[in-house]
Coordinates of C-alpha atoms in Angstrom, one line a residue:
M765 CA -83.4 -189.1 107.8
S766 CA -86.4 -190.0 105.7
D767 CA -86.0 -191.2 102.2
F768 CA -87.6 -188.1 100.8
R769 CA -85.3 -185.8 102.8
Q770 CA -82.3 -187.8 101.8
L771 CA -83.3 -187.5 98.1
L772 CA -84.0 -183.8 98.5
R773 CA -80.7 -183.2 100.2
K774 CA -78.8 -185.1 97.4
R775 CA -80.6 -183.2 94.7
I776 CA -79.8 -179.8 96.2
E777 CA -76.2 -180.9 96.7
R778 CA -75.8 -182.0 93.1
Q779 CA -77.1 -178.6 91.9
V780 CA -74.6 -176.8 94.2
L781 CA -71.6 -178.9 93.2
S782 CA -72.5 -178.5 89.5
I783 CA -71.6 -174.8 89.6
S784 CA -68.6 -175.2 91.8
G785 CA -65.0 -176.0 90.8
L786 CA -65.5 -179.6 91.7
A787 CA -67.6 -180.0 88.5
L788 CA -64.3 -179.5 86.5
G789 CA -62.6 -182.5 88.2
G790 CA -58.9 -183.0 88.1
I791 CA -58.2 -182.5 91.8
D792 CA -58.3 -185.2 94.4
F793 CA -59.1 -183.3 97.6
E794 CA -59.0 -186.4 99.8
N795 CA -55.5 -187.6 99.0
P796 CA -52.7 -187.8 100.1
A797 CA -53.8 -188.2 103.7
G798 CA -52.4 -185.6 106.1
D799 CA -51.3 -183.1 103.5
P800 CA -52.5 -179.7 104.9
G801 CA -52.2 -177.8 101.6
L802 CA -51.2 -174.1 101.7
F803 CA -53.2 -173.3 104.8
G804 CA -54.5 -176.3 106.8
P805 CA -57.6 -176.9 108.8
E806 CA -56.7 -174.6 111.7
S807 CA -56.5 -171.6 109.4
V808 CA -59.1 -168.8 109.2
T809 CA -59.0 -169.2 105.4
W810 CA -60.4 -172.7 105.7
R811 CA -63.3 -171.5 107.8
I812 CA -64.2 -168.6 105.6
H813 CA -63.7 -170.3 102.2
G814 CA -65.5 -173.5 103.5
D815 CA -69.0 -172.0 103.4
F816 CA -70.4 -172.2 99.9
S817 CA -73.3 -169.7 100.4
S818 CA -71.3 -166.8 101.7
M819 CA -68.5 -167.4 99.2
L820 CA -70.9 -167.3 96.3
C821 CA -72.4 -164.0 97.5
G822 CA -68.9 -162.7 98.1
G823 CA -67.7 -163.8 94.7
V824 CA -70.5 -161.8 93.0
S825 CA -69.6 -158.7 95.0
A826 CA -65.9 -159.2 94.3
L827 CA -66.4 -159.4 90.5
L828 CA -68.4 -156.2 90.5
L829 CA -65.8 -154.4 92.6
Q830 CA -63.0 -155.7 90.4
M831 CA -64.7 -154.5 87.2
L832 CA -64.7 -150.9 88.5
H833 CA -60.9 -150.9 87.7
P834 CA -60.6 -150.1 84.0
L835 CA -57.6 -152.4 83.5
A836 CA -59.2 -155.4 85.3
L837 CA -62.3 -154.8 83.2
A838 CA -60.3 -154.7 80.0
G839 CA -58.5 -158.0 80.8
V840 CA -61.8 -159.8 81.5
W841 CA -63.6 -158.2 78.5
D842 CA -60.8 -159.0 76.0
H843 CA -59.6 -162.4 77.2
S844 CA -62.4 -164.1 79.1
S845 CA -65.5 -166.1 77.9
F846 CA -67.4 -164.5 80.8
R847 CA -70.1 -163.0 78.5
E848 CA -70.8 -166.3 76.6
D849 CA -70.1 -168.8 79.4
M850 CA -70.8 -167.3 82.8
L851 CA -71.2 -170.7 84.5
G852 CA -67.9 -171.9 83.0
R853 CA -66.2 -168.8 84.3
L854 CA -67.8 -169.4 87.8
R855 CA -66.5 -173.0 87.8
R856 CA -63.0 -172.0 86.8
T857 CA -62.8 -169.2 89.4
S858 CA -64.3 -171.5 92.0
Q859 CA -61.8 -174.2 91.2
F860 CA -58.9 -171.8 91.7
I861 CA -60.2 -170.5 95.0
S862 CA -61.1 -173.8 96.4
G863 CA -58.1 -175.5 95.0
T864 CA -55.6 -173.1 96.4
T865 CA -57.4 -173.2 99.7
F866 CA -58.2 -176.9 100.2
A867 CA -56.3 -179.0 97.7
P868 CA -53.1 -180.9 98.6
T869 CA -50.0 -178.8 98.3
R870 CA -48.9 -180.1 94.9
D871 CA -52.3 -179.4 93.3
A872 CA -52.6 -176.0 94.9
T873 CA -49.1 -175.0 93.6
A874 CA -49.9 -176.4 90.2
L875 CA -53.0 -174.2 90.0
I876 CA -51.0 -171.1 90.8
E877 CA -48.4 -171.9 88.2
K878 CA -51.1 -172.5 85.6
V879 CA -52.7 -169.1 86.3
K880 CA -49.3 -167.4 86.3
F881 CA -48.7 -168.8 82.8
I882 CA -52.1 -167.7 81.6
H883 CA -51.5 -164.2 82.9
L884 CA -48.5 -163.9 80.7
H885 CA -50.8 -163.9 77.7
V886 CA -53.4 -161.6 79.0
T887 CA -52.2 -158.2 77.8
G888 CA -53.6 -155.3 75.8
T889 CA -54.9 -151.8 76.1
D890 CA -58.1 -150.6 77.8
A891 CA -60.8 -148.5 76.2
H892 CA -58.7 -145.3 76.8
G893 CA -55.5 -146.8 75.3
T894 CA -53.8 -147.6 78.6
P895 CA -51.8 -150.8 78.4
Y896 CA -52.6 -153.6 80.8
A897 CA -51.1 -157.0 81.8
A898 CA -52.7 -159.5 84.1
S899 CA -49.2 -160.2 85.6
D900 CA -48.9 -156.6 86.7
P901 CA -48.2 -156.7 90.4
D902 CA -50.4 -153.7 91.1
L903 CA -53.3 -155.2 89.2
L904 CA -52.9 -158.5 91.0
V905 CA -53.2 -156.6 94.3
W906 CA -56.4 -155.0 93.2
V907 CA -58.0 -158.3 92.1
H908 CA -56.9 -160.0 95.2
V909 CA -58.1 -157.3 97.7
A910 CA -61.5 -157.1 96.0
E911 CA -61.9 -160.8 96.5
A912 CA -60.6 -161.0 100.0
Y913 CA -62.6 -158.0 101.2
S914 CA -65.8 -159.3 99.6
F915 CA -65.4 -162.9 100.9
L916 CA -64.8 -161.6 104.4
Q917 CA -67.7 -159.1 104.3
S918 CA -70.0 -161.9 103.1
H919 CA -68.7 -164.3 105.9
L920 CA -69.4 -161.6 108.5
R921 CA -73.0 -161.1 107.2
Y922 CA -74.1 -164.6 106.4
R923 CA -71.9 -167.0 108.4
N924 CA -70.1 -165.6 111.5
P925 CA -70.7 -161.9 112.4
S926 CA -68.7 -162.5 115.6
L927 CA -65.4 -163.2 113.8
S928 CA -62.9 -161.3 115.9
S929 CA -60.8 -158.4 114.5
T930 CA -57.7 -160.5 115.2
E931 CA -59.1 -163.4 113.1
Q932 CA -60.1 -161.0 110.3
D933 CA -56.5 -159.7 110.2
R934 CA -55.2 -163.3 110.2
Y935 CA -57.4 -164.1 107.2
Y936 CA -56.0 -161.2 105.2
Q937 CA -52.4 -162.3 106.2
E938 CA -53.1 -165.9 105.3
F939 CA -54.9 -165.3 102.0
A940 CA -52.2 -162.8 100.8
R941 CA -50.0 -165.8 100.3
V942 CA -51.9 -166.7 97.1
A943 CA -51.6 -163.2 95.7
E944 CA -47.9 -163.1 96.5
S945 CA -47.4 -166.4 94.8
L946 CA -49.0 -165.0 91.7
G947 CA -46.6 -162.0 91.7
A948 CA -48.4 -159.4 93.8
V949 CA -46.3 -157.3 96.1
N950 CA -47.1 -155.1 99.1
V951 CA -50.4 -156.8 99.6
P952 CA -52.6 -155.2 102.3
D953 CA -52.8 -157.8 105.1
S954 CA -55.1 -156.3 107.8
V955 CA -58.6 -154.8 108.1
A956 CA -57.1 -151.3 108.5
A957 CA -54.7 -151.8 105.5
V958 CA -57.4 -153.1 103.2
E959 CA -59.8 -150.3 104.1
A960 CA -57.1 -147.7 103.5
Y961 CA -56.1 -149.4 100.2
L962 CA -59.7 -149.3 98.9
Q963 CA -60.1 -145.7 99.7
A964 CA -56.8 -144.9 98.0
M965 CA -57.9 -146.7 94.9
R966 CA -61.2 -144.9 94.4
P967 CA -59.8 -142.1 92.2
Q968 CA -58.7 -144.8 89.7
L969 CA -62.0 -146.6 89.5
R970 CA -64.5 -146.0 86.7
C971 CA -67.9 -147.2 85.6
D972 CA -68.6 -147.2 81.8
E973 CA -71.0 -149.0 79.4
R974 CA -69.0 -152.2 79.7
T975 CA -69.1 -152.2 83.5
Q976 CA -72.8 -151.7 83.3
E977 CA -73.0 -154.7 80.9
V978 CA -71.3 -156.9 83.5
V979 CA -73.9 -155.8 86.0
R980 CA -76.7 -156.7 83.5
L981 CA -75.1 -160.1 82.7
L982 CA -74.8 -161.0 86.4
R983 CA -78.4 -160.0 87.1
N984 CA -79.5 -162.3 84.2
A985 CA -77.1 -165.1 84.9
P986 CA -78.0 -168.6 83.9
A987 CA -78.7 -171.3 86.5
P988 CA -77.9 -175.0 86.4
S989 CA -81.7 -175.8 86.3
R990 CA -85.1 -174.1 86.3
L991 CA -85.6 -174.9 90.0
A992 CA -82.2 -173.4 90.9
K993 CA -82.9 -170.1 89.1
P994 CA -84.7 -168.3 92.0
V995 CA -82.0 -169.3 94.5
G996 CA -79.3 -168.2 92.1
S997 CA -81.0 -164.8 91.5
L998 CA -81.3 -164.2 95.3
M999 CA -77.6 -165.0 95.8
I1000 CA -76.6 -162.6 93.0
Q1001 CA -78.8 -159.9 94.6
A1002 CA -77.1 -160.6 97.9
G1003 CA -73.7 -160.2 96.3
I1004 CA -74.8 -156.9 94.8
E1005 CA -76.2 -155.8 98.2
L1006 CA -72.8 -156.5 99.8
L1007 CA -71.0 -153.8 97.8
P1008 CA -69.6 -150.9 99.8
G1009 CA -71.9 -147.9 99.4
W1010 CA -69.5 -145.9 97.3
A1011 CA -69.1 -148.8 94.9
A1012 CA -72.8 -149.3 94.5
E1013 CA -73.3 -145.6 93.9
Q1014 CA -70.7 -145.6 91.2
L1015 CA -72.4 -148.6 89.6
G1016 CA -75.7 -146.8 89.7
I1017 CA -77.2 -149.4 92.1
S1018 CA -79.7 -148.2 94.7
L1019 CA -81.5 -150.5 97.1
S1020 CA -84.2 -149.4 99.5
P1021 CA -83.9 -150.4 103.2
V1022 CA -86.8 -152.8 102.8
K1023 CA -85.2 -154.4 99.7
R1024 CA -82.0 -154.9 101.7
K1025 CA -83.8 -156.5 104.6
T1026 CA -85.7 -158.8 102.2
I1027 CA -82.5 -159.9 100.5
R1028 CA -80.6 -160.6 103.8
F1029 CA -83.5 -162.5 105.3
G1030 CA -84.0 -164.7 102.2
T1031 CA -80.3 -165.3 101.8
R1032 CA -79.9 -166.4 105.4
R1033 CA -82.7 -168.9 105.0
I1034 CA -81.3 -170.3 101.7
A1035 CA -77.8 -170.5 103.2
G1036 CA -79.0 -172.6 106.0
I1037 CA -80.7 -175.0 103.6
L1038 CA -77.5 -175.3 101.5
R1039 CA -75.3 -176.0 104.5
W1040 CA -77.7 -178.8 105.5
A1041 CA -77.6 -180.2 102.0
V1042 CA -73.9 -180.1 101.0
R1043 CA -71.9 -182.9 102.6
N1044 CA -69.2 -183.4 100.0
G1045 CA -67.8 -180.0 99.0
S1046 CA -64.1 -179.1 98.9
W1047 CA -64.0 -178.3 102.6
H1048 CA -65.6 -181.7 103.5
R1049 CA -63.2 -183.6 101.3
A1050 CA -60.2 -181.7 102.6
M1051 CA -61.3 -182.3 106.2
R1052 CA -61.5 -186.1 105.4
R1053 CA -58.0 -185.9 104.0
M1054 CA -56.9 -184.5 107.3
G1055 CA -58.8 -187.1 109.3
R1056 CA -61.3 -184.6 110.6
L1057 CA -64.5 -186.0 109.1
P1058 CA -65.6 -189.6 108.6
S1059 CA -65.1 -191.1 105.2

């Protein structure tokens, strides 16, 4: 690789890792050697969560889907620094997802216990006076399913559209372990169960001024640098475009067929570049821990 290409690759990688959970530090993904963590390298979860580009798009879609639930929205609105520190929120969420997926068992378990403790203090009432608690098992299911569904849809669109239905079911079964560890019960764990759950939840979902504010904030999200801004904007658009039609309609989002094709084309091109550039993400470090990649 030429010196210029190597410098370019490293510069892109630094930008990517600066918005990931790795920027927060505190987890050694490469030790102890041989520790598979909660899932291990043969899991479908490692494959899906190991691709930064599709996970970023899926994360945007998941947040918007989650915010249609009035109690989930209230919890974020009242107790999160999302509006003032969007990059910080992204890093913390990324650290939890990547840590529970790829970190050694002790670190993954510690992250879950930390979030469980935080959830005990996230309580209040929503805009209509309905009480909420982040530790509520039903609310935990909603947040989890919105994430799992969005991550999988993004993977199918931008990484591996040939992922079999059996493997998709396996992903839901594996990833449910994290939600259950946080206190969720009766977590949908198959493609059919997730689709049925989302349809059953639709009467409870709502879009108000605060939900619209989340959409506006996402569309104007900051980037780690001026050069990264166009890429970040495209990935956010890709996350919005991933939403199921009924959710986009409820949010008042309408994209023309041409706009959708443009977003998908651009995102696939950018995703290829990011995969070429990133050599030291959480997945790479965990694979080295398992002796699957050179040090």
